[in-house]
Coordinates of C-alpha atoms and ligand atoms in Angstrom, one line a residue:
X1 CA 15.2 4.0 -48.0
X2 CA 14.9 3.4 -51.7
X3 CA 12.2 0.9 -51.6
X4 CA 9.8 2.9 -49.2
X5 CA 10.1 5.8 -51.5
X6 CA 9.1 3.9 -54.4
X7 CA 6.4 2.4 -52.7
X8 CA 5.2 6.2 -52.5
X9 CA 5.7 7.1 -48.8
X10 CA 6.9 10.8 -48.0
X11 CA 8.3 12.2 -45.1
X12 CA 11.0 13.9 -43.6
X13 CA 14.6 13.5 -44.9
X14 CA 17.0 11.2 -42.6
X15 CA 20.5 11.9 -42.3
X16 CA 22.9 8.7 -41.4
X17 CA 23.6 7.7 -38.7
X18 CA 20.2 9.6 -36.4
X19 CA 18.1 9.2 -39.2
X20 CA 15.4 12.0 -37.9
X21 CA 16.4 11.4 -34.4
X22 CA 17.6 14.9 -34.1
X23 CA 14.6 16.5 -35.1
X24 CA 12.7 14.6 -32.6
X25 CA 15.2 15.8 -29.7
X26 CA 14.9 19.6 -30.7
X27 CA 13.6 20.9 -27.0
X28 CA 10.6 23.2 -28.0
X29 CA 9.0 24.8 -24.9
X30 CA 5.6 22.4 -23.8
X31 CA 4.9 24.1 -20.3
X32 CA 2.2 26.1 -20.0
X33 CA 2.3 28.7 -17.0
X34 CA 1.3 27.6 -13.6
X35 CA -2.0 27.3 -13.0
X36 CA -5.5 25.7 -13.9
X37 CA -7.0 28.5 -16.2
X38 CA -4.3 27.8 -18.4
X39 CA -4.7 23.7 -19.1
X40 CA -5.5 23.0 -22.9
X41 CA -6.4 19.5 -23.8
X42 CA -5.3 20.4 -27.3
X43 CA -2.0 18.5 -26.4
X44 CA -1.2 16.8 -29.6
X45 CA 1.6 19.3 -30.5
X46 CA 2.7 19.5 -27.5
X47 CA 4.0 15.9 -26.8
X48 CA 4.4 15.1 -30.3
X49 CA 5.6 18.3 -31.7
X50 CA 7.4 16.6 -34.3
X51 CA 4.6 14.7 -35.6
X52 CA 2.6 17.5 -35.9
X53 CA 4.8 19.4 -37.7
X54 CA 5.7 16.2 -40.0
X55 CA 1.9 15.5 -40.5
X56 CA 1.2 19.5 -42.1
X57 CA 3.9 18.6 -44.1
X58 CA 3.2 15.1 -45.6
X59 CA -0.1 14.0 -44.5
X60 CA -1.5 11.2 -42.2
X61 CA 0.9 8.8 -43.4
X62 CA 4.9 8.6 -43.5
X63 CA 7.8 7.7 -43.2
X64 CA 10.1 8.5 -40.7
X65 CA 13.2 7.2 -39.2
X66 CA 15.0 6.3 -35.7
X67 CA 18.8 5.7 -36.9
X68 CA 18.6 3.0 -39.5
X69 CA 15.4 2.3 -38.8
X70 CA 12.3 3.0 -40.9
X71 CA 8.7 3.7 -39.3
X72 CA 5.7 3.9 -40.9
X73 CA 3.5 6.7 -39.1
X74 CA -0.2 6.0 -39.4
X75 CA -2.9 8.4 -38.1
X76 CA -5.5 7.3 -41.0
X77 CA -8.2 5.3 -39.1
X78 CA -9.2 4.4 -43.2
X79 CA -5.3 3.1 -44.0
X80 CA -5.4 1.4 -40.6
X81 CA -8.2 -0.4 -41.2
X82 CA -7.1 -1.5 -45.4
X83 CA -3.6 -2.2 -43.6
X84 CA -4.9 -4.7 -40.4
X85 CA -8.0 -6.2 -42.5
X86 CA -5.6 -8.7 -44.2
X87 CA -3.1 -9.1 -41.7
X88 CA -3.9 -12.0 -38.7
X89 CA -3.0 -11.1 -35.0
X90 CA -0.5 -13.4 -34.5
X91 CA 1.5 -12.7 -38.2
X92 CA 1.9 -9.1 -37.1
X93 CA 5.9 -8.2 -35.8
X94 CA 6.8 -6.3 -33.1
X95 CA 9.7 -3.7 -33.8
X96 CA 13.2 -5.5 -33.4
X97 CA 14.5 -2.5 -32.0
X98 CA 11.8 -2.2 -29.0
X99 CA 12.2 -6.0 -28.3
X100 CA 15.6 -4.9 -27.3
X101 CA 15.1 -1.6 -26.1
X102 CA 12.9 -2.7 -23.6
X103 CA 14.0 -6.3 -23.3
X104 CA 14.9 -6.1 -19.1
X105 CA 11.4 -5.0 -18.7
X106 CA 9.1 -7.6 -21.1
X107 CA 11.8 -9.9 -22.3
X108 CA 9.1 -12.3 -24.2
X109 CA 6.5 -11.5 -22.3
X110 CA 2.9 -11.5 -24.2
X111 CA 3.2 -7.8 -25.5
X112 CA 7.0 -8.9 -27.2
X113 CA 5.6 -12.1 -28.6
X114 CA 4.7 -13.2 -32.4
X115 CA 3.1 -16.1 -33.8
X116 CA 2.4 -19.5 -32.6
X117 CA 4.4 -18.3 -29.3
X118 CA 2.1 -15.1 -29.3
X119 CA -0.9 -17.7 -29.5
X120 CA 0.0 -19.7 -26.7
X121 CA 0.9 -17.2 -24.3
X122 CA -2.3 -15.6 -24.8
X123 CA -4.4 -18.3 -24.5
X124 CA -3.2 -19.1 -21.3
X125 CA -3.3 -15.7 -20.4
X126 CA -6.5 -14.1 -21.7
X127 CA -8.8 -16.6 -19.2
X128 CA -6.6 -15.5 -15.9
X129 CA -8.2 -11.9 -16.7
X130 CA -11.7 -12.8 -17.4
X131 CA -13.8 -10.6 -16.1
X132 CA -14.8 -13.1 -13.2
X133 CA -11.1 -14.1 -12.6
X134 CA -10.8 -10.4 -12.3
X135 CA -13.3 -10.1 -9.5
X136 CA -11.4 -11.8 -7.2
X137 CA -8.8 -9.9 -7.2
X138 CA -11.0 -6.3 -5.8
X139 CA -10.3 -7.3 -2.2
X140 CA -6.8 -6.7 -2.7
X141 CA -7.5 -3.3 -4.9
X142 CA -9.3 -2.1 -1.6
X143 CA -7.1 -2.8 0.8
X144 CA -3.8 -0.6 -1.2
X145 CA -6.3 2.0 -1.8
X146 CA -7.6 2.2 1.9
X147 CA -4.4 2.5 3.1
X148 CA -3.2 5.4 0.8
X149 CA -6.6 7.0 1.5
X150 CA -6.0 6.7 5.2
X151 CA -2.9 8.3 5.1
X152 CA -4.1 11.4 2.8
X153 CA -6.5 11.8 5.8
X154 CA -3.7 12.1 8.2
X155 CA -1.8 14.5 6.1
X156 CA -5.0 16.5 5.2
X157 CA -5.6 16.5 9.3
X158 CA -2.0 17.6 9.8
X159 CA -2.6 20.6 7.2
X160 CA -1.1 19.5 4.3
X161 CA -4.0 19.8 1.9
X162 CA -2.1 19.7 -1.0
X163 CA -1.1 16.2 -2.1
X164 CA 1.0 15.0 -5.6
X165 CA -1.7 12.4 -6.5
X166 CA 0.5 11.1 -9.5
X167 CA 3.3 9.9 -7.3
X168 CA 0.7 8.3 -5.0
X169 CA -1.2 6.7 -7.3
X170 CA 1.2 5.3 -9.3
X171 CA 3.0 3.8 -6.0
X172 CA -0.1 2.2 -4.7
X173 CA -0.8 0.8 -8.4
X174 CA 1.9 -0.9 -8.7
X175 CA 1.8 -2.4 -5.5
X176 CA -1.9 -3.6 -6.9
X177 CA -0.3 -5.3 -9.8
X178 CA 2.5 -7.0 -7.8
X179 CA 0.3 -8.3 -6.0
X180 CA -1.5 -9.5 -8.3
X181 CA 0.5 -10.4 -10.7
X182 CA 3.2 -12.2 -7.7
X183 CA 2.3 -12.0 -4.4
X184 CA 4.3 -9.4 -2.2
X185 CA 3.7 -10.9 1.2
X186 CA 7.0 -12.2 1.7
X187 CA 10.4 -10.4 1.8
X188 CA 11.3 -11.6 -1.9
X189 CA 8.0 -10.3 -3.2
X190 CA 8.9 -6.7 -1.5
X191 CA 12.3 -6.6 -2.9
X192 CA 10.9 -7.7 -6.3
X193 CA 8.6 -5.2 -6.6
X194 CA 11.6 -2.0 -5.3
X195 CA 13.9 -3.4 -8.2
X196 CA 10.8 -3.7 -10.8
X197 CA 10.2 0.4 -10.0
X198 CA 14.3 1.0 -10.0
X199 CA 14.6 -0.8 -13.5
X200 CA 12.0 1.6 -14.8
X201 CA 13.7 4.6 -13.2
X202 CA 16.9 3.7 -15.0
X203 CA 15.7 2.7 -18.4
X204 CA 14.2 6.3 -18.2
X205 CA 15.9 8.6 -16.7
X206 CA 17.3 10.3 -20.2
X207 CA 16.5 9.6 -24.1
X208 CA 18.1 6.8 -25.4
X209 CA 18.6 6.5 -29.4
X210 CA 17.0 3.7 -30.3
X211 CA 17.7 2.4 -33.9
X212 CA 21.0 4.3 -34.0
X213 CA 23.9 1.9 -34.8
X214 CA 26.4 1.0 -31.7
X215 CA 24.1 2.9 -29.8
X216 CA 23.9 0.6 -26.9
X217 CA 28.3 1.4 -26.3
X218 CA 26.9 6.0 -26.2
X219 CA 24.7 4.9 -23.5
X220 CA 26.8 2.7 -21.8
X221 CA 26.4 3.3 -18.3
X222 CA 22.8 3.2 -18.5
X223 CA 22.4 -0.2 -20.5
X224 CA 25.2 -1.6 -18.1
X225 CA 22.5 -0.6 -15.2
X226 CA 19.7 -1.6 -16.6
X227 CA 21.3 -4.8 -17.6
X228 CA 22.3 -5.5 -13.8
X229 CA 18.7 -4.4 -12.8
X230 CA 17.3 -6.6 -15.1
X231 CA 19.2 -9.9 -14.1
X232 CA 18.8 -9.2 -10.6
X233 CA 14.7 -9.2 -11.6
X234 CA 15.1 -12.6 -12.9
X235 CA 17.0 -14.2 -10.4
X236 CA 14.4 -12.6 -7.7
X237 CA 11.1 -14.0 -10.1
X238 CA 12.6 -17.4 -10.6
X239 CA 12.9 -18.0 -6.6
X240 CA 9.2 -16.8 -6.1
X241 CA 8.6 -19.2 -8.8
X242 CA 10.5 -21.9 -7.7
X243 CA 8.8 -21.6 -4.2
X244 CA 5.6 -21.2 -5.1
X245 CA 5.7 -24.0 -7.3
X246 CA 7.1 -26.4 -3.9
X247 CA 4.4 -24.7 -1.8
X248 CA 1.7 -25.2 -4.3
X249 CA 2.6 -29.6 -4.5
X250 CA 2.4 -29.7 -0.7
X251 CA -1.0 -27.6 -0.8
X252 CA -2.3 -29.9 -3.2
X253 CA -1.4 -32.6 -0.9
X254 CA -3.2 -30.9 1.9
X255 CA -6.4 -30.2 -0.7
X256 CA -5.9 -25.9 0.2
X257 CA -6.7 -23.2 -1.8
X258 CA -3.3 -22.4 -4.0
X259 CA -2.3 -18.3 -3.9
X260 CA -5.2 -16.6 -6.3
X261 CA -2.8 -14.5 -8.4
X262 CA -1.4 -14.6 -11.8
X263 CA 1.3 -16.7 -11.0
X264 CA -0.9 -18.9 -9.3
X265 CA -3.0 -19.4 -11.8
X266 CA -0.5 -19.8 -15.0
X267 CA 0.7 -22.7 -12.3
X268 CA -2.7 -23.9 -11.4
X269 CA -3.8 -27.0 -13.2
X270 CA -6.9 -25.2 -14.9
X271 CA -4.4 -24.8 -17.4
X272 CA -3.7 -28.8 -17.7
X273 CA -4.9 -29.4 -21.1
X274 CA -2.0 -26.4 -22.6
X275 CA 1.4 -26.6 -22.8
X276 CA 2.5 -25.2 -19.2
X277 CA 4.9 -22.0 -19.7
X278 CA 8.3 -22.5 -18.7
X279 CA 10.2 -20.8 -15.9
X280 CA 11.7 -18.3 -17.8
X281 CA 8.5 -17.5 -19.9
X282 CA 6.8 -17.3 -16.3
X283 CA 9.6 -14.5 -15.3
X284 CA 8.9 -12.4 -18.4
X285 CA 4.8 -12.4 -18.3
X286 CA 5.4 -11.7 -14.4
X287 CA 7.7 -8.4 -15.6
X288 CA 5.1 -7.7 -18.8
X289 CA 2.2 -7.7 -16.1
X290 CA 3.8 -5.5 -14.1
X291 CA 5.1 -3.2 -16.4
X292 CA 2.4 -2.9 -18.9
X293 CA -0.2 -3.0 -15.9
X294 CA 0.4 -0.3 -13.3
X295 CA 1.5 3.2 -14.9
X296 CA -1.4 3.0 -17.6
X297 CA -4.2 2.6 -15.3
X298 CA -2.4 4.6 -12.7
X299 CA -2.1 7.7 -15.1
X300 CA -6.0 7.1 -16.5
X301 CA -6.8 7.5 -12.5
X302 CA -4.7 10.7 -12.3
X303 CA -5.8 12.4 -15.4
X304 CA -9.1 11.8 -14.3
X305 CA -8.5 13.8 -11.1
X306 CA -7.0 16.8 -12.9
X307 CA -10.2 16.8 -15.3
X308 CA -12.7 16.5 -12.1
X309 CA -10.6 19.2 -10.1
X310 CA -11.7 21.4 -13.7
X311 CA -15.1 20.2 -14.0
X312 CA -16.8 19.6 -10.1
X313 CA -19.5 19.7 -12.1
X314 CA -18.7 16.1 -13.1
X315 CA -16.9 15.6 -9.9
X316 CA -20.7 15.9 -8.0
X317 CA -22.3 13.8 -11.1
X318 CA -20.0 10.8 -10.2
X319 CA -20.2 11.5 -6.3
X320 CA -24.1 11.3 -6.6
X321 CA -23.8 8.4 -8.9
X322 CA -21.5 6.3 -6.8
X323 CA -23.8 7.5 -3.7
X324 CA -27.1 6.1 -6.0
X325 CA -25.7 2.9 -6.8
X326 CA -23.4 1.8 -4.3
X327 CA -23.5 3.7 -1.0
X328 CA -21.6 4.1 2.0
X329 CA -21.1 0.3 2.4
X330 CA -18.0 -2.1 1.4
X331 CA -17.6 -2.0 -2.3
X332 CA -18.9 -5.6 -3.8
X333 CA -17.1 -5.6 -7.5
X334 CA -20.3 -6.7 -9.6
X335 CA -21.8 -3.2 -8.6
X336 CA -19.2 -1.3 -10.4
X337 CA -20.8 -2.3 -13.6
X338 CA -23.5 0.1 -12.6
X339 CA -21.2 3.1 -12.7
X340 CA -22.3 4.2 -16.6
X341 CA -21.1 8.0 -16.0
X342 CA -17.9 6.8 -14.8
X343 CA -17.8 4.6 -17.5
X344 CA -18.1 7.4 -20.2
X345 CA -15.5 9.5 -18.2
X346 CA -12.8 6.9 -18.3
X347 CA -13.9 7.0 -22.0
X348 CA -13.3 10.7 -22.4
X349 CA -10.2 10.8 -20.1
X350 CA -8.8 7.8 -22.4
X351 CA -9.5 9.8 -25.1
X352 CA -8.3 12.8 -24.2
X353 CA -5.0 11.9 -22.9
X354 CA -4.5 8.2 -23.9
X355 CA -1.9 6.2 -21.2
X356 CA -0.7 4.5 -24.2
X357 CA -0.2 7.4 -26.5
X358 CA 0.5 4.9 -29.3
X359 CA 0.4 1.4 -30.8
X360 CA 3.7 -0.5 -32.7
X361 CA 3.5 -3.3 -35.3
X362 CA 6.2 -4.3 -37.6
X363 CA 5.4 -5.5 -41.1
X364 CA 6.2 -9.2 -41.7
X365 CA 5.2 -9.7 -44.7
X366 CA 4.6 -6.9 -48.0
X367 CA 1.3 -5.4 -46.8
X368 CA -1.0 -4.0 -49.4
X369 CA -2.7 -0.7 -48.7
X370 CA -5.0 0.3 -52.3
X371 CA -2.6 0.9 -54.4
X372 CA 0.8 1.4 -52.0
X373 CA 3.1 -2.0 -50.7
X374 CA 4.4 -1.7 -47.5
X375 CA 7.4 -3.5 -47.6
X376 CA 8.2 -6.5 -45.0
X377 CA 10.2 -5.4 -42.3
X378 CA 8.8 -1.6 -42.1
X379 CA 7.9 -0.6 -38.7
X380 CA 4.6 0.9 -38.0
X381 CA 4.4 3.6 -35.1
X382 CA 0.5 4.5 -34.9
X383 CA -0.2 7.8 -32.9
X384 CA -3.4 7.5 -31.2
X385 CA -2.5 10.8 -29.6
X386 CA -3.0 12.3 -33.3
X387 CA -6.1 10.5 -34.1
X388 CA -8.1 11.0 -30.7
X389 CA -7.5 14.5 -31.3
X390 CA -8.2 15.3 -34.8
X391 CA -10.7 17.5 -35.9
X392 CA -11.9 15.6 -39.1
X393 CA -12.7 12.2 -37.1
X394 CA -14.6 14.0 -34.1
X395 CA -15.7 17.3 -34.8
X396 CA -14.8 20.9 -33.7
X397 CA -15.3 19.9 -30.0
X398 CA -12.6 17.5 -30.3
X399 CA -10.4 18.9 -27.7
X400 CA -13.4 19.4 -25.1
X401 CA -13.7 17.4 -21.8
X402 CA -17.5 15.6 -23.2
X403 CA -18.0 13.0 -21.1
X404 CA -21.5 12.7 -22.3
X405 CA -20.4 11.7 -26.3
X406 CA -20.2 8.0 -24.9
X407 CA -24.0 8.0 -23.2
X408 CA -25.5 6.3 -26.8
X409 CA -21.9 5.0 -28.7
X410 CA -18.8 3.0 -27.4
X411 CA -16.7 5.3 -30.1
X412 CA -18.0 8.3 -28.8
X413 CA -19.4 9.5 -32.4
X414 CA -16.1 9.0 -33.3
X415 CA -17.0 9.1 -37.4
X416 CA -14.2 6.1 -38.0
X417 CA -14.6 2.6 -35.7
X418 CA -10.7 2.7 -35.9
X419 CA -10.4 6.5 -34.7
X420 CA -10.7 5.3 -31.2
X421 CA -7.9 3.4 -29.5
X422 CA -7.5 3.3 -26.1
X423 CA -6.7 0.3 -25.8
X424 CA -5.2 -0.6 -29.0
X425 CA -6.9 -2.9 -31.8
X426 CA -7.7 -6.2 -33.4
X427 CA -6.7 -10.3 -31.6
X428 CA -3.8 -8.0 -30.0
X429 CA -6.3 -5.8 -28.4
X430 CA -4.8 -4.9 -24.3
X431 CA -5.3 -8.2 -22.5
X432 CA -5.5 -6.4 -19.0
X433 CA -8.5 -4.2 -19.8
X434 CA -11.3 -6.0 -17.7
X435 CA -8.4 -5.1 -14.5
X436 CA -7.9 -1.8 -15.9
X437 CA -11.8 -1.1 -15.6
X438 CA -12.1 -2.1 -12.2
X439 CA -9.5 -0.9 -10.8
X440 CA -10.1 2.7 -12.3
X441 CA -13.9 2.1 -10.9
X442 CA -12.7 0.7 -7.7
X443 CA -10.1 3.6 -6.9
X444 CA -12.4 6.3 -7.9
X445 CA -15.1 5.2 -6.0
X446 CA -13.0 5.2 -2.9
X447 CA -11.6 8.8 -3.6
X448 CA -14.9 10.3 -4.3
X449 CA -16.6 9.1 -1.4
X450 CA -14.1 10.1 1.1
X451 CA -12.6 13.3 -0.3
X452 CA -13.7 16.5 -2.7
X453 CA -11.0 18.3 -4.9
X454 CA -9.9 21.3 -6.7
X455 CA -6.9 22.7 -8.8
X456 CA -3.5 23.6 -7.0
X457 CA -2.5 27.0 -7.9
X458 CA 1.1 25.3 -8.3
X459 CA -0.1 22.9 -11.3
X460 CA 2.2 23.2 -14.6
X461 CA -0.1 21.8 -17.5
X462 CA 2.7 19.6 -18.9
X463 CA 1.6 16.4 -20.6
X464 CA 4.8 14.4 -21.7
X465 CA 5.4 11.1 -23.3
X466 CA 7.8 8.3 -20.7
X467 CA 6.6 5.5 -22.8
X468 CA 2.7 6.4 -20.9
X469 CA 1.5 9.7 -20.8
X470 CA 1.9 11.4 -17.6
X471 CA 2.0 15.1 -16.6
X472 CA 5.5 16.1 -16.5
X473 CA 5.7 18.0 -13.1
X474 CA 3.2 15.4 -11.5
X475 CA -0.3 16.4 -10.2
X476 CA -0.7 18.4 -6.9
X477 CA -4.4 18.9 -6.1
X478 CA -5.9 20.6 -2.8
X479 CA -8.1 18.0 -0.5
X480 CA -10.7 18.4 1.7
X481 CA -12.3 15.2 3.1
X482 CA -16.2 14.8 3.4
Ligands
HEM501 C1 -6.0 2.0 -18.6 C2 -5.1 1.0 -18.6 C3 -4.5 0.4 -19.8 C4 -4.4 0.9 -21.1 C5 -4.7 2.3 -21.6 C6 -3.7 -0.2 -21.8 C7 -3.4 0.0 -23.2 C8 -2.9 -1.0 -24.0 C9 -2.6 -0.9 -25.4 C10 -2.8 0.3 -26.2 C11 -2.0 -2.1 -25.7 C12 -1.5 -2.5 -27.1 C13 -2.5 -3.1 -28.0 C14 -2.0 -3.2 -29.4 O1 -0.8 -3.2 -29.7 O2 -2.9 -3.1 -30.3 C15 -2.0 -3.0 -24.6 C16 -1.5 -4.3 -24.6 C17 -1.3 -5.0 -23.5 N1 -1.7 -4.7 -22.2 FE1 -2.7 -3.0 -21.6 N2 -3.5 -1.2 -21.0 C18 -4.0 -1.0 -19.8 C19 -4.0 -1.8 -18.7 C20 -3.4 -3.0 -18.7 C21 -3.3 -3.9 -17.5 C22 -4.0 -3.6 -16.1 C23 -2.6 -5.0 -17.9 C24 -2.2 -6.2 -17.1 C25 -2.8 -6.6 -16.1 C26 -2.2 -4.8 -19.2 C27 -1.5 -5.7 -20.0 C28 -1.3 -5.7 -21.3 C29 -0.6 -6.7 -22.1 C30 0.0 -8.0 -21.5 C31 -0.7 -6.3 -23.5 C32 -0.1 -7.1 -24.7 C33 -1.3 -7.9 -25.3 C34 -0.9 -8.6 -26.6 O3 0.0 -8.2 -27.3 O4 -1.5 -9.7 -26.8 N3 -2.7 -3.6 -19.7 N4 -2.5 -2.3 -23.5

């Protein structure tokens, strides 16, 4: 505590053993009343209430703390940038206290990892999502999204108009990334991919304290859960491993195509000139894929739904765009590259309400920042929330649905390259984005060509943060197909 106070870092006063935790847990009330004419994208104090109040108080940059632990808050793109410019990818930490918060569901999986391990993981890993790797992969996109599509018709047909399109989304992309990332064509893949969605369920169901001494024994019946979960995962994973691996020596005996999904390829022999991973490293990046694929692009879809319900303005700009460029016929992926509004609205919706409402590093070495030290071992918690929707980086329309502020620049005339982070920053930059892209495309494509949409009267505006950032009460919106 001592040492980042000397080094000149304010912030809010900790108490032992919660540290600021209690603060943090203060229920303030986020939901606005039902209905659309009362959504504000002006959200930043509403999921980080804390922050907000925290930054009028002492600024951009803090210190804060979860129990014991210290965490540096950053919202300065300038201090950001002074603080990464030295530092290489693969000498940044990760927070000990996430790696085992959130060990049953990326173990040491790629987003855990640090150094040389760091390196090799992601050089294995960054070529099986290339963007033509990547291609490959849209027949199975289509197919999950047909078949929720179909069945919205047959609800819509029956009279239910009204449909929860965050629950449905989500589902269907996670079956997308289990597929992808596994294969869930057999029974093992199926019951892989119900205990991957119960883990989650139970590693968030309430607030744990994280960073709070012994706190693992005050949350005992959920870490024993989770823990049971989690090895039941593993066991599951290392089977479809094991198999694969015996079906993929007698393919190559029989000169077949091997299984073309992650798996398949981390066990393919394009990687024959690195170190192969190991089984257990192959279980984590299967449960890192999953994990830190599905709900992020699933809530970028869904967010983009509530914002075209608002705007049909910009629901018939993308409609007439996707008509333009790619018709009534099957969707071939290298078209999607064509979609330039759609590109600037998964811009704006990343923008506006980030999935991944903030970035972690831990310090593992003294960093110098002008004339400040931040000492080795400090967390860092950066809120891209905060800096996507401050005023002094983009102007006073910064809380405005502006699709068109990507048409001539990538940062959206954000006024700092760093002020813009959907998808974090630097060699650690999201390794799934080229998959993220065209799955968004691919999905919204298929929704806007089969349906149009507006607000339910039932929608509570509630952004909230469950690790992603997802509305709280979900997203019903009324259907009509075309
Ligand atoms: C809209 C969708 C997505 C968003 C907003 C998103 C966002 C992010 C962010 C902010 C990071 C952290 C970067 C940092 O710490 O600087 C990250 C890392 C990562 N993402 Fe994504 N992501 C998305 C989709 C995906 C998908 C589809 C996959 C997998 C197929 C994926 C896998 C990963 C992995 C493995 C990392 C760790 C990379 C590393 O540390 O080297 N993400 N993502």
């Amino acid at each position: 505590y001592k040492k980042v106070r000397k080094n000149g870092f304010d912030g809010p006063k900790p108490s032992f053993p919660l540290g600021n935790i209690d603060e943090m847990r203060k229920k303030e009330k986020t939901d606005s009343p039902l209905g659309s004419e009362n959504v504000t994208h002006n959200i930043h104090s509403i999921v980080f209430p804390y922050f907000a109040r925290w930054r009028k108080l002492h600024g951009r940059v803090f210190v804060y703390w979860l129990g014991i632990e210290p965490f540096l808050y950053v919202a300065d793109p300038e201090f950001l940038k002074e603080m990464s410019s030295g530092v290489m990818a693969k000498n940044w930490g990760k927070p000990n206290v996430f790696k085992y918060d959130r060990k049953s569901m990326f173990g040491n999986g790629l987003l855990m990892l640090e150094g040389d391990h760091w390196v090799h993981h992601r050089n294995i890993i960054a070529p099986a999502l290339s963007p033509a790797n990547v291609k490959v992969m849209a027949s199975s996109m289509v197919e999950s999204a047909n078949k929720m599509l179909d069945q919205w018709v047959n609800l819509i047909a029956s009279g239910e108009t009204t449909i929860d399109v965050e629950k449905e989304i989500t589902s269907t992309a996670a079956e997308i990334i289990a597929k992808l990332a596994f294969g869930i064509n057999d029974d093992n893949g199926r019951k892989l991919f119900e205990k991957l969605r119960a883990l989650q369920v139970s590693l968030f169901k309430s607030n744990r304290l994280v960073g709070v001494p012994f706190s693992k024994f005050m949350n005992f019946k959920q870490t024993l859960e989770s823990r049971k979960i989690g090895k039941e995962i593993d066991s599951l994973l290392l089977t479809i491993i094991t198999e694969r691996k015996r079906r993929n020596s007698t393919i190559e005996d029989r000169h077949d195509q091997p299984q073309q999904d992650l798996l398949g390829f981390l066990l393919s022999d394009s990687n024959n000139n690195k170190k192969k991973l190991t089984e257990l490293e192959l279980v984590d990046e299967c449960k890192t894929f999953f994990f830190g694929g599905h709900e992020t692009t699933a809530l970028a879809i869904t967010w983009t739904l509530l914002l075209l319900a608002l705007h049909p303005e910009w629901q018939n700009h993308l409609r007439e765009e996707v008509k333009e460029e790619i018709g009534d016929g099957p969707l071939d992926p290298t078209m999607l590259a064509r979609l330039k509004k759609m590109g600037w609205v998964m811009n704006e919706i990343l923008r506006l309400y980030p999935s991944a409402p903030n970035a972690q590093r831990q310090a593992n070495e003294d960093i110098r920042v002008g004339q400040t030290i931040i000492p080795r071992g400090t967390n860092i918690w950066i809120d891209v929330v905060g800096m996507h929707h401050d005023r002094t980086i983009w102007g006073d329309e910064v809380h405005e649905f502006r699709p068109e502020r990507f048409k001539e620049d990538p940062n959206g005339g954000s006024k700092h390259r760093m002020g813009y982070l959907p998808f974090g920053f630097g060699g650690r930059i999201c390794v799934g984005r080229n998959l993220a892209h065209m799955e968004y495309k691919t999905m919204l494509t298929l929704i806007l060509r089969r349906f149009s949409f507006s607000p339910a009267p039932n929608y509570c505006h509630s952004p909230t943060i469950l690790l992603s950032l997802r509305p709280n009460h979900g997203l019903p919106l009324i259907f009509q197909t075309l």
